[in-house]
Amino acid sequence: MRILLVGAGGTLGSAVGRALLARGHKVIGVGRSGGDLIADVTDPAAVARLYTEAGPLDAVAVAAGDAVFRPLRDLTADDVVATFRGKALSQLELVRQGARHVAPTGSFTLVSGIITEEPIVGGAAVSAANGAVEAFVRAAAIELPPQRINAVSPTVAQESLPAYGPFFPGMDAVPATRVATSYVRSIEGSQTGQVYRVW
Amino acid sequence: MRILLVGAGGTLGSAVGRALLARGHKVIGVGRSGGDLIADVTDPAAVARLYTEAGPLDAVAVAAGDAVFRPLRDLTADDVVATFRGKALSQLELVRQGARHVAPTGSFTLVSGIITEEPIVGGAAVSAANGAVEAFVRAAAIELPPQRINAVSPTVAQESLPAYGPFFPGMDAVPATRVATSYVRSIEGSQTGQVYRVW
């Protein structure tokens, strides 16, 4: 398959890219500052250009999202808006526009995260953005067929423990390769409207 | 208690206001064009003015949200942004700012809706906004104590069937008074981080 992978350069994105390549797929990596294609997907006009440049696609997968972690009492209105734009609106826009570009039986795989269900201090805006993504996946799944849509909800990656470990006390980390497996499941499988928890 | 009720003039808001008055509370009704106080809560500056005008509060309850229902393939980027602003960001902002204004043991009661979990055609953006609200409630509940926060997730109201009934085939409607009961439960009870389903 020909797969657009947004956030291909990150910890998770690299693992997803490797997993898809190992399965024989063609991966078109997208980043904000590097990759096969460069785009800031928080800008709807940039998403439009991205789809024009990408050509025919069998799947779109998102492995990154910008989000602000900050204690609720210090969180600003701008932090909340930035988090919604970076993690929720960007992904919805990739689907909204992508529905016209992806193959009729193609798929979308979005990313949420464990804190949708298991919140952590400082993560309220991010939990909200994740919750939007998961509810959108369930809803879009009844309108997109035969296209499919799922989300992957990872816990913290082992590779991210040095940076994020202290925010996830008593929560098991998983290697990014295990999260990547769920992207393969979403892309090559036949389910839709699912949130694959990897934790 | 002294309760700020946002969306007091709507079908649900009227029922919530009556229920709270019947329980002996003082209700300060907020609407965009009428009520005890007038505010467009999608504007953070208007939310700030609202809290200044409202004075001391024991609870904030939201019974309305602007949202765009439209088939996914016709939905515009502006529809999505308007729905997030009208139903999700506005409620998050009422909590974010309200945490400094509401009594230390006060509460917030937000509104989501059945389509977070049971999607309907044309409701993808609204489901997403609702999902944001519910995940935010779970997350904010671990940072706000001793303040509390819950959401009420209603199905379609019997009073709204003439307008919205066709969108909810085979889904039971409930009278707005039954939904209002869950607002009382959130405000007078002691639970936090809950989503009260009324369907």
Short mmCIF file of C-alpha atoms in Angstrom, two decimals:
data_model
loop_
_atom_site.label_atom_id
_atom_site.label_comp_id
_atom_site.label_asym_id
_atom_site.label_seq_id
_atom_site.Cartn_x
_atom_site.Cartn_y
_atom_site.Cartn_z
CA MET A 1 0.00 0.00 0.00
CA ARG A 2 0.94 3.64 -0.41
CA ILE A 3 0.76 5.16 3.06
CA LEU A 4 1.04 8.77 4.20
CA LEU A 5 2.65 8.80 7.65
CA VAL A 6 2.33 12.10 9.50
CA GLY A 7 4.92 12.60 12.24
CA ALA A 8 7.25 10.08 10.63
CA GLY A 9 10.36 11.50 12.31
CA GLY A 10 9.26 11.12 15.93
CA THR A 11 9.84 8.26 18.37
CA LEU A 12 6.57 6.58 17.52
CA GLY A 13 6.56 7.64 13.87
CA SER A 14 9.97 6.08 13.23
CA ALA A 15 8.80 2.79 14.69
CA VAL A 16 5.58 2.88 12.66
CA GLY A 17 7.53 3.69 9.49
CA ARG A 18 9.89 0.76 10.03
CA ALA A 19 7.01 -1.61 10.75
CA LEU A 20 5.18 -0.56 7.57
CA LEU A 21 8.31 -0.81 5.43
CA ALA A 22 8.97 -4.28 6.83
CA ARG A 23 5.47 -5.25 5.68
CA GLY A 24 6.31 -4.17 2.14
CA HIS A 25 4.43 -0.89 2.08
CA LYS A 26 5.51 2.36 0.49
CA VAL A 27 5.71 5.01 3.22
CA ILE A 28 5.58 8.74 2.49
CA GLY A 29 6.86 10.40 5.63
CA VAL A 30 5.53 13.84 6.59
CA GLY A 31 7.13 16.19 9.10
CA ARG A 32 6.92 19.86 9.95
CA SER A 33 10.62 20.39 9.22
CA GLY A 34 11.75 17.23 7.47
CA GLY A 35 10.65 14.06 5.70
CA ASP A 36 9.51 13.11 2.20
CA LEU A 37 6.95 15.91 2.40
CA ILE A 38 6.93 18.92 4.70
CA ALA A 39 3.67 20.25 6.14
CA ASP A 40 2.26 21.89 9.24
CA VAL A 41 -0.96 19.89 9.46
CA THR A 42 -2.52 22.34 11.94
CA ASP A 43 -3.10 24.55 8.87
CA PRO A 44 -6.01 23.33 6.68
CA ALA A 45 -4.43 24.96 3.59
CA ALA A 46 -1.21 23.02 4.25
CA VAL A 47 -3.23 19.80 4.53
CA ALA A 48 -4.77 20.54 1.11
CA ARG A 49 -1.31 21.06 -0.43
CA LEU A 50 -0.07 17.91 1.28
CA TYR A 51 -2.76 15.74 -0.31
CA THR A 52 -2.08 17.27 -3.72
CA GLU A 53 1.63 16.56 -3.38
CA ALA A 54 1.17 13.07 -1.95
CA GLY A 55 -0.74 11.65 -4.92
CA PRO A 56 -2.85 8.48 -4.64
CA LEU A 57 -3.00 6.98 -1.15
CA ASP A 58 -4.26 3.74 0.36
CA ALA A 59 -3.90 4.87 3.95
CA VAL A 60 -3.16 7.85 6.17
CA ALA A 61 -1.56 7.28 9.57
CA VAL A 62 -0.81 9.91 12.19
CA ALA A 63 1.88 9.25 14.77
CA ALA A 64 2.38 12.67 16.31
CA GLY A 65 0.52 15.59 17.78
CA ASP A 66 1.60 18.80 19.47
CA ALA A 67 0.14 19.23 22.91
CA VAL A 68 0.77 21.36 26.00
CA PHE A 69 1.21 19.57 29.33
CA ARG A 70 0.73 22.03 32.20
CA PRO A 71 -1.09 21.94 35.54
CA LEU A 72 -4.71 23.00 35.10
CA ARG A 73 -4.36 26.07 37.28
CA ASP A 74 -1.42 27.33 35.16
CA LEU A 75 -2.90 26.37 31.79
CA THR A 76 -3.72 29.37 29.58
CA ALA A 77 -6.54 29.72 27.06
CA ASP A 78 -3.86 29.73 24.35
CA ASP A 79 -2.42 26.44 25.68
CA VAL A 80 -5.85 24.83 25.32
CA VAL A 81 -6.36 26.15 21.79
CA ALA A 82 -2.84 25.09 20.76
CA THR A 83 -3.44 21.59 22.11
CA PHE A 84 -6.75 21.23 20.29
CA ARG A 85 -5.17 22.46 17.08
CA GLY A 86 -2.06 20.33 17.45
CA LYS A 87 -3.64 17.06 18.47
CA ALA A 88 -7.35 17.10 17.58
CA LEU A 89 -8.26 19.58 14.80
CA SER A 90 -5.18 18.60 12.76
CA GLN A 91 -6.18 14.94 12.78
CA LEU A 92 -9.84 15.68 12.03
CA GLU A 93 -8.75 17.85 9.11
CA LEU A 94 -6.54 15.08 7.72
CA VAL A 95 -9.62 12.85 7.68
CA ARG A 96 -12.09 15.47 6.51
CA GLN A 97 -9.99 16.35 3.46
CA GLY A 98 -8.46 12.89 3.13
CA ALA A 99 -11.82 11.22 2.57
CA ARG A 100 -11.70 12.69 -0.95
CA HIS A 101 -8.09 11.62 -1.60
CA VAL A 102 -7.67 8.19 -0.06
CA ALA A 103 -8.70 5.07 -1.98
CA PRO A 104 -12.36 3.99 -1.57
CA THR A 105 -11.31 1.05 0.60
CA GLY A 106 -8.47 2.95 2.27
CA SER A 107 -8.08 3.76 5.92
CA PHE A 108 -7.20 6.42 8.47
CA THR A 109 -5.30 5.63 11.65
CA LEU A 110 -5.21 8.41 14.22
CA VAL A 111 -3.43 8.67 17.56
CA SER A 112 -4.90 9.42 21.00
CA GLY A 113 -3.30 8.21 24.23
CA ILE A 114 -3.83 6.48 27.56
CA ILE A 115 -4.65 9.72 29.36
CA THR A 116 -8.02 9.88 27.62
CA GLU A 117 -9.03 7.24 30.14
CA GLU A 118 -6.26 7.38 32.75
CA PRO A 119 -5.56 11.07 33.38
CA ILE A 120 -2.32 12.47 34.72
CA VAL A 121 -1.63 15.78 36.43
CA GLY A 122 -0.87 18.43 33.82
CA GLY A 123 -2.63 16.55 31.05
CA ALA A 124 -6.17 17.96 31.12
CA ALA A 125 -5.98 19.75 27.75
CA VAL A 126 -4.30 16.74 26.16
CA SER A 127 -6.88 14.35 27.58
CA ALA A 128 -9.57 16.57 26.07
CA ALA A 129 -7.92 16.54 22.64
CA ASN A 130 -7.52 12.76 22.82
CA GLY A 131 -11.15 12.36 23.83
CA ALA A 132 -12.14 14.36 20.77
CA VAL A 133 -10.09 12.09 18.52
CA GLU A 134 -11.57 8.90 19.95
CA ALA A 135 -15.18 10.08 19.76
CA PHE A 136 -14.57 11.36 16.24
CA VAL A 137 -13.22 7.96 15.18
CA ARG A 138 -16.38 6.23 16.44
CA ALA A 139 -18.58 8.77 14.66
CA ALA A 140 -16.67 9.00 11.38
CA ALA A 141 -16.70 5.21 11.18
CA ILE A 142 -20.43 5.24 10.41
CA GLU A 143 -20.05 7.79 7.60
CA LEU A 144 -16.80 6.84 5.85
CA PRO A 145 -17.42 3.26 4.69
CA PRO A 146 -16.07 1.61 2.67
CA GLN A 147 -13.15 3.71 3.97
CA ARG A 148 -12.18 2.79 7.53
CA ILE A 149 -10.93 4.73 10.53
CA ASN A 150 -9.37 3.70 13.84
CA ALA A 151 -7.25 5.24 16.58
CA VAL A 152 -4.25 3.90 18.43
CA SER A 153 -4.12 4.86 22.12
CA PRO A 154 -0.61 4.25 23.44
CA THR A 155 0.70 4.51 26.97
CA VAL A 156 4.07 6.22 27.39
CA ALA A 157 6.78 4.70 25.19
CA GLN A 158 9.83 3.14 26.86
CA GLU A 159 11.93 5.37 24.60
CA SER A 160 10.20 8.44 26.06
CA LEU A 161 10.70 7.52 29.72
CA PRO A 162 13.71 9.82 30.25
CA ALA A 163 11.57 12.81 29.25
CA TYR A 164 8.07 11.79 30.34
CA GLY A 165 8.51 8.99 32.88
CA PRO A 166 7.90 11.18 35.94
CA PHE A 167 4.44 12.11 34.63
CA PHE A 168 3.34 8.46 34.48
CA PRO A 169 4.00 7.02 37.98
CA GLY A 170 3.06 3.37 38.25
CA MET A 171 2.03 3.13 34.61
CA ASP A 172 3.76 0.52 32.47
CA ALA A 173 5.68 1.77 29.44
CA VAL A 174 5.74 -0.16 26.18
CA PRO A 175 8.35 -0.16 23.39
CA ALA A 176 7.34 1.96 20.40
CA THR A 177 7.51 -1.19 18.26
CA ARG A 178 4.53 -2.60 20.18
CA VAL A 179 2.51 0.54 19.46
CA ALA A 180 3.54 0.30 15.80
CA THR A 181 1.99 -3.17 15.62
CA SER A 182 -1.44 -1.64 16.22
CA TYR A 183 -0.94 0.68 13.26
CA VAL A 184 -0.35 -2.39 11.09
CA ARG A 185 -3.52 -3.92 12.57
CA SER A 186 -5.55 -0.82 11.71
CA ILE A 187 -4.11 -0.44 8.20
CA GLU A 188 -4.06 -4.07 7.06
CA GLY A 189 -7.08 -5.26 9.07
CA SER A 190 -10.76 -4.74 8.34
CA GLN A 191 -12.08 -3.19 11.54
CA THR A 192 -13.36 0.35 11.77
CA GLY A 193 -14.37 2.69 14.58
CA GLN A 194 -11.96 1.02 16.99
CA VAL A 195 -9.61 2.50 19.56
CA TYR A 196 -6.67 0.13 19.95
CA ARG A 197 -5.30 0.51 23.45
CA VAL A 198 -1.62 -0.31 23.77
CA TRP A 199 -0.92 -0.34 27.50
CA MET B 1 -26.23 27.57 46.67
CA ARG B 2 -25.52 30.37 44.23
CA ILE B 3 -25.36 28.72 40.80
CA LEU B 4 -24.32 30.14 37.44
CA LEU B 5 -26.38 28.40 34.75
CA VAL B 6 -25.07 28.89 31.22
CA GLY B 7 -27.66 28.32 28.52
CA ALA B 8 -30.50 28.96 30.95
CA GLY B 9 -32.99 29.87 28.23
CA GLY B 10 -32.80 26.65 26.22
CA THR B 11 -34.97 23.55 26.42
CA LEU B 12 -32.59 21.80 28.80
CA GLY B 13 -31.48 24.97 30.56
CA SER B 14 -35.03 25.93 31.47
CA ALA B 15 -35.63 22.51 32.98
CA VAL B 16 -32.34 22.66 34.91
CA GLY B 17 -33.17 26.16 36.17
CA ARG B 18 -36.59 25.05 37.41
CA ALA B 19 -35.11 21.99 39.12
CA LEU B 20 -32.49 24.06 40.91
CA LEU B 21 -34.99 26.72 41.98
CA ALA B 22 -37.27 23.99 43.33
CA ARG B 23 -34.33 22.78 45.45
CA GLY B 24 -34.00 26.24 46.98
CA HIS B 25 -30.95 27.42 45.04
CA LYS B 26 -30.30 30.87 43.66
CA VAL B 27 -29.86 30.58 39.89
CA ILE B 28 -28.06 33.19 37.80
CA GLY B 29 -29.08 32.48 34.24
CA VAL B 30 -26.67 33.25 31.42
CA GLY B 31 -27.57 33.52 27.76
CA ARG B 32 -26.04 34.97 24.64
CA SER B 33 -28.96 37.33 24.10
CA GLY B 34 -30.97 37.19 27.30
CA GLY B 35 -30.98 36.13 30.95
CA ASP B 36 -29.72 37.57 34.23
CA LEU B 37 -26.30 37.99 32.60
CA ILE B 38 -25.46 38.11 28.90
CA ALA B 39 -22.27 36.53 27.59
CA ASP B 40 -20.91 34.73 24.55
CA VAL B 41 -18.90 32.08 26.40
CA THR B 42 -16.94 31.14 23.26
CA ASP B 43 -14.95 34.33 23.92
CA PRO B 44 -12.46 33.95 26.83
CA ALA B 45 -12.63 37.71 27.53
CA ALA B 46 -16.42 37.46 27.83
CA VAL B 47 -16.01 34.55 30.26
CA ALA B 48 -13.71 36.73 32.39
CA ARG B 49 -16.30 39.54 32.44
CA LEU B 50 -19.02 37.03 33.25
CA TYR B 51 -17.23 35.78 36.36
CA THR B 52 -16.57 39.34 37.52
CA GLU B 53 -20.25 40.23 37.11
CA ALA B 54 -21.52 37.00 38.64
CA GLY B 55 -19.86 37.46 42.03
CA PRO B 56 -19.36 34.56 44.45
CA LEU B 57 -20.48 31.18 43.13
CA ASP B 58 -20.97 27.71 44.58
CA ALA B 59 -21.48 26.00 41.25
CA VAL B 60 -21.32 26.49 37.51
CA ALA B 61 -23.59 24.43 35.27
CA VAL B 62 -23.66 24.43 31.47
CA ALA B 63 -26.81 23.35 29.68
CA ALA B 64 -26.12 24.46 26.13
CA GLY B 65 -23.52 24.34 23.40
CA ASP B 66 -23.45 25.48 19.80
CA ALA B 67 -22.61 22.70 17.39
CA VAL B 68 -22.86 22.04 13.66
CA PHE B 69 -24.62 18.86 12.53
CA ARG B 70 -23.70 18.07 8.92
CA PRO B 71 -22.72 14.94 7.01
CA LEU B 72 -18.97 14.35 7.24
CA ARG B 73 -18.43 14.76 3.53
CA ASP B 74 -20.13 18.19 3.56
CA LEU B 75 -18.58 19.38 6.82
CA THR B 76 -16.21 22.35 6.38
CA ALA B 77 -13.09 23.13 8.40
CA ASP B 78 -14.97 26.15 9.78
CA ASP B 79 -17.86 23.91 10.89
CA VAL B 80 -15.40 21.81 12.89
CA VAL B 81 -13.75 24.83 14.50
CA ALA B 82 -17.14 26.40 15.29
CA THR B 83 -18.31 23.17 16.93
CA PHE B 84 -15.16 22.86 19.05
CA ARG B 85 -15.47 26.50 20.11
CA GLY B 86 -19.19 26.28 20.77
CA LYS B 87 -19.33 23.01 22.66
CA ALA B 88 -15.83 22.13 23.92
CA LEU B 89 -13.50 25.14 24.26
CA SER B 90 -16.26 27.28 25.79
CA GLN B 91 -16.91 24.72 28.53
CA LEU B 92 -13.18 24.17 29.20
CA GLU B 93 -12.74 27.93 29.48
CA LEU B 94 -15.61 28.22 31.98
CA VAL B 95 -13.78 25.66 34.15
CA ARG B 96 -10.27 26.99 33.57
CA GLN B 97 -11.21 30.49 34.66
CA GLY B 98 -13.94 29.35 37.02
CA ALA B 99 -11.53 27.40 39.21
CA ARG B 100 -10.40 30.77 40.58
CA HIS B 101 -13.93 32.09 41.12
CA VAL B 102 -16.01 29.19 42.37
CA ALA B 103 -16.03 28.30 46.09
CA PRO B 104 -13.29 25.86 47.22
CA THR B 105 -15.84 23.08 47.59
CA GLY B 106 -17.88 24.19 44.60
CA SER B 107 -18.56 22.26 41.43
CA PHE B 108 -18.73 22.38 37.66
CA THR B 109 -21.33 20.48 35.66
CA LEU B 110 -20.73 20.33 31.92
CA VAL B 111 -22.81 18.87 29.12
CA SER B 112 -21.83 16.28 26.50
CA GLY B 113 -24.34 13.97 24.81
CA ILE B 114 -25.22 10.42 23.86
CA ILE B 115 -23.46 10.71 20.48
CA THR B 116 -20.07 10.61 22.19
CA GLU B 117 -20.73 6.90 22.49
CA GLU B 118 -23.62 6.30 20.09
CA PRO B 119 -22.82 8.27 16.95
CA ILE B 120 -25.39 9.49 14.44
CA VAL B 121 -24.95 10.51 10.82
CA GLY B 122 -24.04 14.18 10.62
CA GLY B 123 -22.75 14.31 14.16
CA ALA B 124 -19.01 13.62 13.76
CA ALA B 125 -17.83 17.08 14.80
CA VAL B 126 -20.28 17.17 17.70
CA SER B 127 -19.23 13.70 18.86
CA ALA B 128 -15.64 14.94 18.84
CA ALA B 129 -16.49 18.01 20.92
CA ASN B 130 -18.45 15.86 23.36
CA GLY B 131 -15.55 13.42 23.63
CA ALA B 132 -13.27 16.32 24.51
CA VAL B 133 -15.64 17.43 27.27
CA GLU B 134 -15.90 13.96 28.80
CA ALA B 135 -12.15 13.29 28.77
CA PHE B 136 -11.53 16.76 30.19
CA VAL B 137 -13.94 16.07 33.05
CA ARG B 138 -12.08 12.89 33.97
CA ALA B 139 -8.72 14.71 33.82
CA ALA B 140 -9.74 17.93 35.57
CA ALA B 141 -11.25 15.85 38.39
CA ILE B 142 -7.76 14.87 39.57
CA GLU B 143 -6.53 18.48 39.66
CA LEU B 144 -9.51 20.49 40.92
CA PRO B 145 -10.23 18.98 44.35
CA PRO B 146 -11.74 19.99 46.64
CA GLN B 147 -13.71 21.49 43.75
CA ARG B 148 -15.61 18.87 41.76
CA ILE B 149 -16.48 18.41 38.09
CA ASN B 150 -18.90 16.12 36.25
CA ALA B 151 -20.64 15.99 32.89
CA VAL B 152 -24.22 15.14 32.01
CA SER B 153 -24.60 13.18 28.79
CA PRO B 154 -28.23 13.34 27.66
CA THR B 155 -29.93 11.56 24.81
CA VAL B 156 -32.31 13.65 22.71
CA ALA B 157 -34.97 15.42 24.79
CA GLN B 158 -38.62 14.62 24.18
CA GLU B 159 -39.17 18.37 23.80
CA SER B 160 -36.62 18.40 20.94
CA LEU B 161 -38.13 15.51 18.98
CA PRO B 162 -39.96 17.72 16.45
CA ALA B 163 -36.62 19.28 15.43
CA TYR B 164 -34.12 16.47 16.05
CA GLY B 165 -36.12 13.26 16.21
CA PRO B 166 -35.26 12.13 12.65
CA PHE B 167 -31.54 12.15 13.53
CA PHE B 168 -32.05 9.68 16.38
CA PRO B 169 -33.87 6.67 14.88
CA GLY B 170 -34.58 3.97 17.43
CA MET B 171 -33.10 5.96 20.27
CA ASP B 172 -35.35 6.65 23.27
CA ALA B 173 -35.97 10.29 24.13
CA VAL B 174 -36.25 11.50 27.73
CA PRO B 175 -38.05 14.51 29.15
CA ALA B 176 -35.72 17.43 29.90
CA THR B 177 -36.78 17.18 33.55
CA ARG B 178 -35.05 13.78 33.77
CA VAL B 179 -31.84 15.28 32.43
CA ALA B 180 -32.16 18.12 34.93
CA THR B 181 -32.20 15.60 37.77
CA SER B 182 -28.61 14.65 36.91
CA TYR B 183 -27.56 18.28 37.23
CA VAL B 184 -28.94 18.26 40.76
CA ARG B 185 -27.04 15.01 41.41
CA SER B 186 -23.79 16.59 40.20
CA ILE B 187 -24.27 19.86 42.08
CA GLU B 188 -25.61 18.57 45.40
CA GLY B 189 -23.77 15.23 45.41
CA SER B 190 -20.14 14.52 46.21
CA GLN B 191 -18.91 12.62 43.16
CA THR B 192 -16.34 14.00 40.76
CA GLY B 193 -14.97 12.96 37.38
CA GLN B 194 -18.26 11.30 36.43
CA VAL B 195 -20.23 11.32 33.21
CA TYR B 196 -23.91 10.91 34.06
CA ARG B 197 -25.63 9.24 31.14
CA VAL B 198 -29.30 10.05 30.82
CA TRP B 199 -30.61 7.70 28.16
#
